[in-house]
Short mmCIF file of C-alpha atoms and ligand atoms in Angstrom, two decimals:
data_model
loop_
_atom_site.label_atom_id
_atom_site.label_comp_id
_atom_site.label_asym_id
_atom_site.label_seq_id
_atom_site.Cartn_x
_atom_site.Cartn_y
_atom_site.Cartn_z
CA MET N 10 119.94 104.09 90.83
CA ASP N 11 117.60 104.11 87.85
CA LEU N 12 115.77 107.19 89.08
CA THR N 13 116.43 109.74 91.80
CA ILE N 14 113.82 112.18 93.09
CA LYS N 15 115.64 115.05 94.70
CA ASN N 16 114.97 118.03 96.97
CA GLY N 17 111.34 117.28 97.76
CA THR N 18 109.43 117.05 101.02
CA VAL N 19 108.83 113.34 101.47
CA VAL N 20 105.65 112.48 103.38
CA THR N 21 104.36 109.13 104.63
CA ALA N 22 101.46 108.41 106.97
CA SER N 23 103.79 108.96 109.93
CA GLU N 24 106.69 111.16 108.80
CA ILE N 25 107.55 114.38 107.03
CA MET N 26 111.18 114.72 105.93
CA ALA N 27 113.39 116.65 103.56
CA ALA N 28 114.84 113.72 101.63
CA ASP N 29 115.80 112.26 98.27
CA ILE N 30 114.41 108.95 97.03
CA GLY N 31 116.38 106.44 94.97
CA VAL N 32 114.59 103.92 92.75
CA LYS N 33 116.11 100.71 91.42
CA ASP N 34 114.35 97.97 89.44
CA GLY N 35 110.94 99.49 90.11
CA LYS N 36 111.38 99.48 93.91
CA ILE N 37 112.33 102.15 96.40
CA ALA N 38 116.00 101.42 97.09
CA ALA N 39 116.99 104.38 99.27
CA ILE N 40 115.53 107.31 101.20
CA ALA N 41 118.22 109.63 102.50
CA ALA N 42 119.04 113.28 103.08
CA ARG N 43 121.07 113.25 99.87
CA ILE N 44 121.29 110.70 97.07
CA ASP N 45 123.52 111.62 94.16
CA GLY N 46 123.65 110.09 90.71
CA GLY N 47 121.06 107.93 89.03
CA ALA N 48 120.30 107.38 85.37
CA GLU N 49 117.49 109.92 85.61
CA THR N 50 116.80 112.69 88.10
CA ILE N 51 113.56 114.50 88.88
CA ASP N 52 113.82 117.74 90.82
CA ALA N 53 110.98 117.99 93.34
CA ALA N 54 112.10 121.23 95.01
CA GLY N 55 109.13 123.07 96.51
CA LYS N 56 106.92 120.00 96.08
CA TYR N 57 105.57 117.15 98.16
CA VAL N 58 106.68 113.60 97.40
CA PHE N 59 103.86 111.26 98.42
CA PRO N 60 103.09 107.58 97.91
CA ALA N 61 100.93 107.45 94.78
CA GLY N 62 97.23 107.16 95.49
CA VAL N 63 95.57 103.77 95.95
CA GLU N 64 91.94 103.78 94.81
CA ILE N 65 89.80 100.89 96.07
CA HIS N 66 86.27 101.92 95.03
CA THR N 67 85.49 102.05 91.30
CA HIS N 68 83.04 100.60 88.78
CA LEU N 69 85.06 100.59 85.56
CA ASP N 70 83.87 99.27 82.21
CA GLY N 71 81.08 97.23 83.80
CA ILE N 72 77.31 96.97 83.82
CA LEU N 73 75.30 98.55 86.64
CA HIS N 74 71.67 99.67 86.50
CA GLY N 75 71.42 98.04 83.07
CA MET N 76 74.02 100.31 81.52
CA ARG N 77 77.73 99.87 80.90
CA THR N 78 79.94 102.56 82.41
CA VAL N 79 81.68 104.45 79.62
CA ASP N 80 85.26 104.66 80.89
CA ASP N 81 87.37 101.66 79.95
CA TRP N 82 90.58 100.76 81.73
CA TYR N 83 92.78 102.96 79.57
CA VAL N 84 90.69 106.10 80.01
CA SER N 85 90.08 105.48 83.71
CA SER N 86 93.70 104.74 84.52
CA VAL N 87 94.93 107.78 82.58
CA GLY N 88 92.51 109.93 84.60
CA ALA N 89 93.69 108.21 87.76
CA ALA N 90 97.35 108.92 86.93
CA PHE N 91 96.69 112.60 86.17
CA GLY N 92 95.01 112.69 89.57
CA GLY N 93 97.98 111.10 91.37
CA THR N 94 96.72 107.51 91.61
CA ALA N 95 98.76 104.49 90.42
CA THR N 96 96.72 101.53 91.75
CA ILE N 97 93.04 100.75 91.15
CA VAL N 98 91.05 98.01 92.87
CA ASP N 99 87.70 97.70 91.09
CA PHE N 100 84.31 96.08 91.88
CA PRO N 101 83.39 93.71 89.04
CA MET N 102 79.88 92.27 88.99
CA PRO N 103 79.48 88.61 87.96
CA ALA N 104 76.97 87.80 85.24
CA LYS N 105 74.21 85.31 86.03
CA ASP N 106 75.85 81.97 86.97
CA GLN N 107 79.37 83.36 86.51
CA SER N 108 81.86 82.36 89.19
CA LEU N 109 83.80 84.93 91.20
CA GLN N 110 87.03 83.70 89.63
CA GLY N 111 85.31 83.94 86.24
CA ILE N 112 84.47 87.62 86.66
CA VAL N 113 87.95 88.38 88.00
CA ASP N 114 89.46 86.66 84.94
CA GLU N 115 87.11 88.51 82.60
CA PHE N 116 87.97 91.89 84.11
CA THR N 117 91.67 91.06 84.19
CA GLY N 118 91.28 90.60 80.44
CA ARG N 119 89.57 94.00 80.12
CA ALA N 120 92.30 95.78 82.08
CA THR N 121 95.35 93.97 80.68
CA GLY N 122 96.98 95.80 77.80
CA LYS N 123 94.95 98.92 78.58
CA SER N 124 95.45 100.02 82.18
CA ILE N 125 98.46 102.19 82.93
CA ALA N 126 97.75 101.70 86.67
CA ASP N 127 98.35 98.43 88.50
CA PHE N 128 95.04 96.77 89.22
CA ALA N 129 93.15 94.19 91.25
CA PHE N 130 89.53 93.29 91.96
CA THR N 131 87.09 93.08 94.84
CA PRO N 132 84.36 90.90 93.28
CA ILE N 133 80.74 91.70 94.06
CA ILE N 134 78.84 88.74 95.53
CA ASN N 135 75.43 88.97 93.87
CA ARG N 136 74.11 85.45 94.50
CA PHE N 137 74.27 83.39 97.63
CA THR N 138 74.73 79.82 96.51
CA GLU N 139 76.95 77.01 97.76
CA ASP N 140 79.37 77.33 94.83
CA ILE N 141 80.10 80.91 95.93
CA TYR N 142 80.78 79.81 99.52
CA GLN N 143 83.16 77.15 98.21
CA GLU N 144 85.02 79.60 96.00
CA ILE N 145 85.74 82.14 98.71
CA PRO N 146 88.64 80.32 100.44
CA VAL N 147 90.13 79.41 97.07
CA LEU N 148 90.07 83.03 95.92
CA ILE N 149 91.64 84.21 99.17
CA ASP N 150 94.41 81.60 98.73
CA ASN N 151 94.86 82.89 95.18
CA GLY N 152 95.45 86.49 96.28
CA ILE N 153 91.91 87.91 96.19
CA PRO N 154 91.07 88.69 99.85
CA SER N 155 88.36 91.37 99.44
CA PHE N 156 84.67 90.97 98.54
CA LYS N 157 81.72 93.35 98.15
CA LEU N 158 78.11 93.06 99.31
CA PHE N 159 75.14 95.32 98.71
CA MET N 160 72.15 95.98 100.98
CA TYR N 161 70.34 97.64 98.07
CA TYR N 162 69.65 96.79 94.40
CA ASP N 163 68.46 93.50 92.93
CA TRP N 164 71.38 91.70 94.55
CA THR N 165 70.62 92.80 98.13
CA VAL N 166 72.19 90.37 100.56
CA PRO N 167 69.66 88.68 102.89
CA ASP N 168 70.51 88.95 106.60
CA TYR N 169 71.32 85.24 106.94
CA GLU N 170 73.79 85.43 104.06
CA LEU N 171 75.23 88.70 105.37
CA ALA N 172 76.16 86.92 108.59
CA ARG N 173 77.36 83.75 106.88
CA LEU N 174 79.43 85.61 104.28
CA MET N 175 81.03 87.92 106.84
CA ASP N 176 81.93 84.90 108.94
CA THR N 177 83.21 82.83 106.02
CA ILE N 178 85.27 85.60 104.45
CA THR N 179 86.81 86.82 107.71
CA SER N 180 87.62 83.35 109.01
CA HIS N 181 89.63 82.65 105.86
CA GLY N 182 91.57 85.92 106.07
CA GLY N 183 89.45 88.20 103.91
CA ILE N 184 87.50 91.43 104.39
CA VAL N 185 84.01 92.44 103.28
CA SER N 186 83.00 95.83 101.88
CA VAL N 187 79.31 96.62 102.30
CA HIS N 188 77.02 99.18 100.64
CA CYS N 189 74.69 100.03 103.54
CA GLU N 190 71.14 101.19 102.79
CA ASN N 191 67.82 99.76 103.97
CA ALA N 192 66.40 98.51 100.65
CA GLY N 193 62.82 97.84 101.74
CA THR N 194 62.28 101.29 103.18
CA ILE N 195 63.81 102.99 100.14
CA ASP N 196 61.70 100.98 97.69
CA TYR N 197 58.57 101.76 99.68
CA LEU N 198 59.37 105.48 99.85
CA ALA N 199 60.08 105.54 96.10
CA ASP N 200 56.73 103.85 95.38
CA LYS N 201 54.96 106.29 97.67
CA ALA N 202 56.65 109.27 96.04
CA MET N 203 55.75 107.99 92.58
CA ALA N 204 52.13 107.45 93.62
CA ALA N 205 52.01 111.08 94.74
CA GLY N 206 53.39 112.16 91.36
CA HIS N 207 56.83 113.03 92.73
CA THR N 208 59.40 112.31 90.09
CA GLY N 209 62.70 113.95 89.26
CA PRO N 210 66.07 114.27 90.96
CA GLN N 211 64.77 116.44 93.82
CA TRP N 212 63.08 113.29 95.16
CA HIS N 213 66.26 111.22 95.19
CA ALA N 214 67.38 112.27 98.70
CA PRO N 215 63.95 112.31 100.39
CA THR N 216 63.35 108.71 99.31
CA ARG N 217 66.71 107.58 100.70
CA PRO N 218 66.72 109.36 104.09
CA LEU N 219 69.61 109.32 106.54
CA SER N 220 67.81 106.74 108.65
CA THR N 221 68.09 104.13 105.87
CA GLU N 222 71.88 104.44 105.83
CA ILE N 223 72.13 104.59 109.62
CA GLU N 224 69.95 101.49 110.11
CA ALA N 225 71.81 99.39 107.55
CA SER N 226 75.25 100.48 108.81
CA SER N 227 74.21 99.75 112.36
CA ARG N 228 73.01 96.28 111.34
CA VAL N 229 76.32 95.52 109.65
CA ILE N 230 78.31 96.75 112.64
CA HIS N 231 76.34 94.54 115.04
CA VAL N 232 76.70 91.48 112.81
CA ALA N 233 80.45 92.15 112.53
CA GLU N 234 80.70 92.50 116.29
CA GLU N 235 78.83 89.26 116.89
CA LEU N 236 81.05 87.32 114.48
CA ASN N 237 84.31 89.19 115.07
CA ALA N 238 84.28 89.91 111.34
CA SER N 239 86.28 92.55 109.42
CA VAL N 240 84.14 94.94 107.45
CA LEU N 241 84.51 98.17 105.49
CA ILE N 242 81.39 100.35 105.27
CA VAL N 243 81.73 102.08 101.92
CA HIS N 244 80.71 105.54 100.73
CA ILE N 245 79.55 107.00 104.03
CA SER N 246 77.43 110.11 103.59
CA ALA N 247 75.67 110.30 106.96
CA GLY N 248 77.35 112.03 109.89
CA PRO N 249 75.69 109.74 112.48
CA VAL N 250 77.33 106.68 110.85
CA VAL N 251 80.75 108.13 111.69
CA ASP N 252 79.70 108.13 115.30
CA LEU N 253 78.46 104.53 115.12
CA ILE N 254 81.82 103.45 113.70
CA ALA N 255 83.81 105.40 116.28
CA ARG N 256 81.89 103.78 119.10
CA ALA N 257 82.16 100.31 117.59
CA ARG N 258 85.91 100.68 117.01
CA ALA N 259 86.29 101.77 120.62
CA ARG N 260 84.62 98.46 121.61
CA GLY N 261 87.12 96.57 119.46
CA VAL N 262 84.92 95.90 116.42
CA ASN N 263 86.95 95.56 113.19
CA VAL N 264 84.84 98.04 111.29
CA TYR N 265 86.36 100.60 108.92
CA GLY N 266 84.69 103.52 107.20
CA GLU N 267 85.18 104.97 103.73
CA ALA N 268 84.76 108.68 102.98
CA MET N 269 84.33 110.16 99.50
CA PRO N 270 84.98 113.61 98.02
CA HIS N 271 81.38 114.11 96.89
CA TYR N 272 80.01 113.70 100.41
CA LEU N 273 82.83 115.85 101.84
CA CYS N 274 82.43 118.65 99.28
CA LEU N 275 78.88 118.63 97.87
CA ASP N 276 75.48 118.75 99.54
CA ASP N 277 71.86 118.03 98.75
CA SER N 278 71.26 121.51 97.34
CA VAL N 279 72.55 119.99 94.06
CA TYR N 280 69.12 118.35 93.70
CA ASP N 281 67.39 121.73 93.68
CA ARG N 282 69.12 122.79 90.47
CA PRO N 283 66.74 123.59 87.60
CA GLY N 284 65.49 120.96 85.16
CA TYR N 285 67.45 117.71 85.20
CA GLU N 286 70.71 119.31 86.42
CA GLY N 287 70.25 117.65 89.81
CA MET N 288 70.80 114.27 88.15
CA LYS N 289 74.51 115.04 88.14
CA GLY N 290 74.39 114.44 91.89
CA VAL N 291 72.31 111.27 91.75
CA CYS N 292 74.46 108.71 93.51
CA THR N 293 73.80 106.36 96.40
CA PRO N 294 73.64 107.14 99.22
CA PRO N 295 72.45 110.60 98.18
CA LEU N 296 74.23 113.87 98.87
CA ARG N 297 73.23 115.08 102.32
CA PRO N 298 72.55 118.35 104.13
CA ARG N 299 75.74 120.30 104.68
CA GLU N 300 76.04 119.63 108.42
CA ASN N 301 77.04 116.02 107.66
CA GLN N 302 80.27 117.21 106.03
CA LYS N 303 81.65 118.42 109.35
CA ALA N 304 81.18 114.97 110.87
CA LEU N 305 82.86 113.31 107.88
CA TRP N 306 85.94 115.54 108.07
CA ALA N 307 86.07 114.99 111.82
CA GLY N 308 85.81 111.24 111.20
CA LEU N 309 88.86 111.36 108.94
CA ARG N 310 90.79 113.30 111.56
CA SER N 311 89.84 110.99 114.42
CA GLY N 312 90.41 107.75 112.50
CA ALA N 313 86.76 106.67 112.60
CA LEU N 314 86.96 106.92 108.80
CA SER N 315 90.03 105.12 107.49
CA THR N 316 90.04 105.64 103.76
CA ILE N 317 88.80 107.76 100.89
CA GLY N 318 87.47 106.29 97.66
CA CYS N 319 85.91 107.93 94.64
CA ASP N 320 83.14 105.54 93.44
CA HIS N 321 84.03 106.32 89.82
CA CYS N 322 80.90 105.33 87.96
CA ALA N 323 81.02 106.88 84.52
CA PHE N 324 77.40 107.38 83.49
CA PRO N 325 77.04 110.41 81.19
CA TYR N 326 74.48 113.04 82.13
CA LYS N 327 72.73 112.58 78.78
CA ASP N 328 72.24 108.86 79.59
CA LYS N 329 70.93 109.62 83.07
CA ILE N 330 68.27 111.78 81.43
CA ARG N 331 67.58 109.27 78.65
CA LEU N 332 67.17 106.31 81.00
CA PHE N 333 65.00 108.26 83.42
CA GLU N 334 62.71 109.24 80.58
CA THR N 335 62.53 105.78 79.05
CA ARG N 336 62.11 103.93 82.35
CA GLY N 337 58.80 105.44 83.40
CA LYS N 338 60.30 108.59 84.95
CA ARG N 339 61.03 106.79 88.21
CA ILE N 340 63.59 108.46 90.48
CA ASP N 341 65.06 105.07 91.33
CA MET N 342 65.71 104.42 87.64
CA ILE N 343 68.24 107.22 87.12
CA PRO N 344 71.62 105.45 86.86
CA HIS N 345 73.40 106.06 90.14
CA GLY N 346 76.92 107.40 90.24
CA ALA N 347 79.31 110.01 88.94
CA PRO N 348 82.90 110.23 87.68
CA GLY N 349 85.59 111.01 90.26
CA ILE N 350 88.79 109.04 89.78
CA GLU N 351 90.82 112.04 88.62
CA THR N 352 89.53 114.56 91.15
CA ARG N 353 89.77 112.45 94.35
CA ILE N 354 93.29 113.51 95.35
CA PRO N 355 93.18 117.13 94.15
CA LEU N 356 89.96 117.70 96.13
CA LEU N 357 91.23 115.90 99.22
CA PHE N 358 94.42 117.94 99.21
CA SER N 359 92.79 121.27 98.44
CA GLU N 360 89.68 120.96 100.62
CA GLY N 361 91.43 118.88 103.27
CA VAL N 362 95.07 119.89 103.69
CA ASN N 363 94.92 123.41 102.29
CA ARG N 364 91.85 124.32 104.30
CA GLY N 365 93.43 122.92 107.47
CA ARG N 366 90.86 120.15 107.90
CA ILE N 367 93.41 117.33 107.79
CA SER N 368 97.18 117.13 108.14
CA VAL N 369 99.45 116.18 105.29
CA THR N 370 100.27 112.83 106.98
CA LYS N 371 96.55 112.10 107.34
CA PHE N 372 96.19 112.87 103.63
CA VAL N 373 98.71 110.10 102.88
CA GLU N 374 97.12 107.72 105.38
CA VAL N 375 93.63 107.92 103.87
CA SER N 376 94.51 108.26 100.18
CA ALA N 377 97.22 105.60 99.98
CA THR N 378 98.33 103.77 103.14
CA ASN N 379 95.00 102.65 104.60
CA PRO N 380 93.39 101.79 101.26
CA ALA N 381 96.42 99.58 100.55
CA LYS N 382 96.04 97.93 103.98
CA LEU N 383 92.31 97.38 103.45
CA VAL N 384 92.88 95.32 100.32
CA GLY N 385 96.02 93.43 101.34
CA LEU N 386 98.49 95.50 99.31
CA TYR N 387 100.49 97.14 102.09
CA PRO N 388 103.49 97.68 102.20
CA GLN N 389 103.96 96.84 98.52
CA LYS N 390 101.70 99.83 97.80
CA GLY N 391 100.59 102.84 99.83
CA THR N 392 103.86 103.93 101.40
CA LEU N 393 107.37 105.13 100.69
CA ALA N 394 109.68 102.55 102.26
CA ILE N 395 112.71 100.58 101.18
CA GLY N 396 111.48 97.59 99.16
CA SER N 397 108.04 99.04 98.40
CA ASP N 398 106.99 99.52 94.78
CA ALA N 399 108.23 102.90 93.57
CA ASP N 400 104.71 104.29 93.19
CA ILE N 401 105.21 107.98 93.81
CA MET N 402 103.15 111.12 93.34
CA ILE N 403 104.78 114.54 93.22
CA LEU N 404 102.30 117.25 94.16
CA ASP N 405 102.81 120.97 93.66
CA PRO N 406 101.11 122.68 96.61
CA GLU N 407 101.03 126.02 94.79
CA LYS N 408 99.47 124.82 91.54
CA GLU N 409 95.96 126.21 91.07
CA VAL N 410 93.50 124.48 88.78
CA THR N 411 89.89 125.14 87.87
CA ILE N 412 88.20 121.76 87.47
CA THR N 413 86.27 121.39 84.24
CA GLN N 414 84.97 118.39 82.37
CA GLU N 415 87.04 119.44 79.37
CA GLY N 416 90.24 119.40 81.39
CA LEU N 417 89.65 115.85 82.72
CA HIS N 418 90.03 112.57 80.88
CA SER N 419 86.74 110.72 81.46
CA ASN N 420 84.45 109.86 78.55
CA THR N 421 81.51 111.19 80.55
CA ASP N 422 80.01 114.56 79.70
CA PHE N 423 80.13 116.13 83.15
CA THR N 424 82.00 116.45 86.40
CA PRO N 425 80.08 117.23 89.62
CA TYR N 426 82.88 119.73 90.38
CA GLU N 427 82.61 121.91 87.27
CA GLY N 428 84.19 125.27 88.05
CA TRP N 429 85.69 124.24 91.41
CA GLN N 430 88.98 125.96 92.16
CA VAL N 431 91.59 123.73 93.76
CA LYS N 432 95.01 124.65 95.06
CA GLY N 433 97.63 121.90 95.14
CA TYR N 434 97.68 119.41 92.28
CA PRO N 435 99.58 116.22 91.38
CA VAL N 436 102.07 117.01 88.62
CA THR N 437 104.00 113.73 88.28
CA THR N 438 102.85 110.17 88.94
CA ILE N 439 105.21 107.21 88.89
CA SER N 440 104.37 103.50 88.93
CA ARG N 441 107.05 100.93 89.76
CA GLY N 442 109.68 103.47 88.74
CA THR N 443 108.04 104.24 85.39
CA VAL N 444 106.80 107.79 84.90
CA LEU N 445 103.10 107.68 83.97
CA VAL N 446 102.54 111.43 83.99
CA ARG N 447 105.40 113.97 84.07
CA ASP N 448 104.74 117.66 84.63
CA CYS N 449 101.08 117.08 83.73
CA GLN N 450 101.93 115.34 80.43
CA LEU N 451 101.12 111.68 79.77
CA GLU N 452 104.17 109.46 79.19
CA ALA N 453 102.97 105.92 79.89
CA GLU N 454 102.02 103.42 77.24
CA ALA N 455 98.72 101.56 77.48
CA GLY N 456 99.26 98.26 79.26
CA HIS N 457 101.92 99.31 81.78
CA GLY N 458 99.59 98.21 84.59
CA GLN N 459 99.83 94.71 86.03
CA PHE N 460 97.40 92.47 87.90
CA LEU N 461 98.20 92.44 91.63
CA LYS N 462 98.04 89.29 93.70
CA ARG N 463 97.37 90.29 97.27
CA LYS N 464 97.94 89.15 100.86
CA ARG N 465 95.33 88.19 103.42
CA PHE N 466 93.72 91.08 105.29
CA GLU N 467 95.40 92.08 108.56
CA VAL N 468 93.46 94.03 111.17
CA PHE N 469 94.93 97.51 111.80
O1 URP T 510 75.78 105.75 93.17
C1 URP T 510 76.60 104.86 93.24
N1 URP T 510 77.24 104.71 94.36
N2 URP T 510 76.83 104.08 92.18
C2 URP T 510 77.71 103.02 92.09
C3 URP T 510 77.18 101.78 92.71
C4 URP T 510 77.42 101.79 94.18
O2 URP T 510 76.46 101.72 94.91
O3 URP T 510 78.56 101.89 94.64
ZN1 ZN T 511 77.43 101.35 96.70
ZN1 ZN T 512 80.36 102.04 94.32
#
């Protein structure tokens, strides 16, 4: 063996075992009660040995809301690795007239030589022209089976194209992720609020009410049902959407739901903070009243929600303020999003497993196994099995950390979790047998990460 991880508690989505893991040529070669020898040994006594996290919702080094996010692939992947994640699947946005393959190639160039995490892309479809429809089967054949649509922003998908794209992508073996908000209602409510002189972050949530997320999610579910399409509803904040998904899944609809730490941990009281402080919570959909959190945790437990993403969108607080002030003080002009790639797993473990809201196997299922399945990477990624990539996270369940911006690796100037105490933290992250972070110290060189060609989506 090249590497042996000894004495840990090995956890997959279905099993918990006292076992050693042997790694050879970047793959898991053995899992057994005792494995002796190996060129290198890591002692994981008293710790969990998990599949490294798989993150499938980020906006790295790309333009959104007219501003480029400030974390490049090196910074983002280092943060990811400190937070236990070794694979990132990002959402690149094509420029005007750029092909989907073109944006994937461009972003592959941005990540190559920088990322320490393995990477892939779910391209955003932001125009609905015949050339895009013709590209889709070619991309799926070339190992890019996932695509992203928005029901808000300047690239809102019209209903006809929503149906046609869901049908086209699914029938060729792909899956569609959809941002679900009713754009027309939100734009109208924002105009109305502005006309009444209501500006500032406290108006972010009232102009994007729960009903706008529920209506759009419901529309997507019904279209998916009609066309037998496979769809992932991303960043769910509204408790009632969990229920819609549960009922649809019970009817056999291939709809999956994505949870996120900020909706599980934060609530809309963030917007009441003095001055511009509330802008730190300006993301879409907005943070919701606290009672929604219960439904989201329950959705993870029941399987209505399949995965957890972070929506890492590195807009500094100072730029949120600057752009709000220079764009006519419109609430809908504050860049949407917050950093989160490094805190996803620590928060999920601490708030989920440690507080008894989810089991340790569920933690693995939603942070690694299901995200890998949703993007066609399983079982190469997302599990600990013979032949899988040796992507491993060792987590110390006793380690206590106070989250601060200074202690994280993003180039942003804030974290929404400043001062949060977490118990249980990733200490070592391994990618294809190479240690990225060991005992909370960076070891990897920029450029370790490789582009991942993926399989077609399989319903699970
Ligand atoms: O606020 C968010 N979510 N920003 C990123 C773009 C998106 O909608 O995912
Ligand atoms: Zn979105
Ligand atoms: Zn997003």
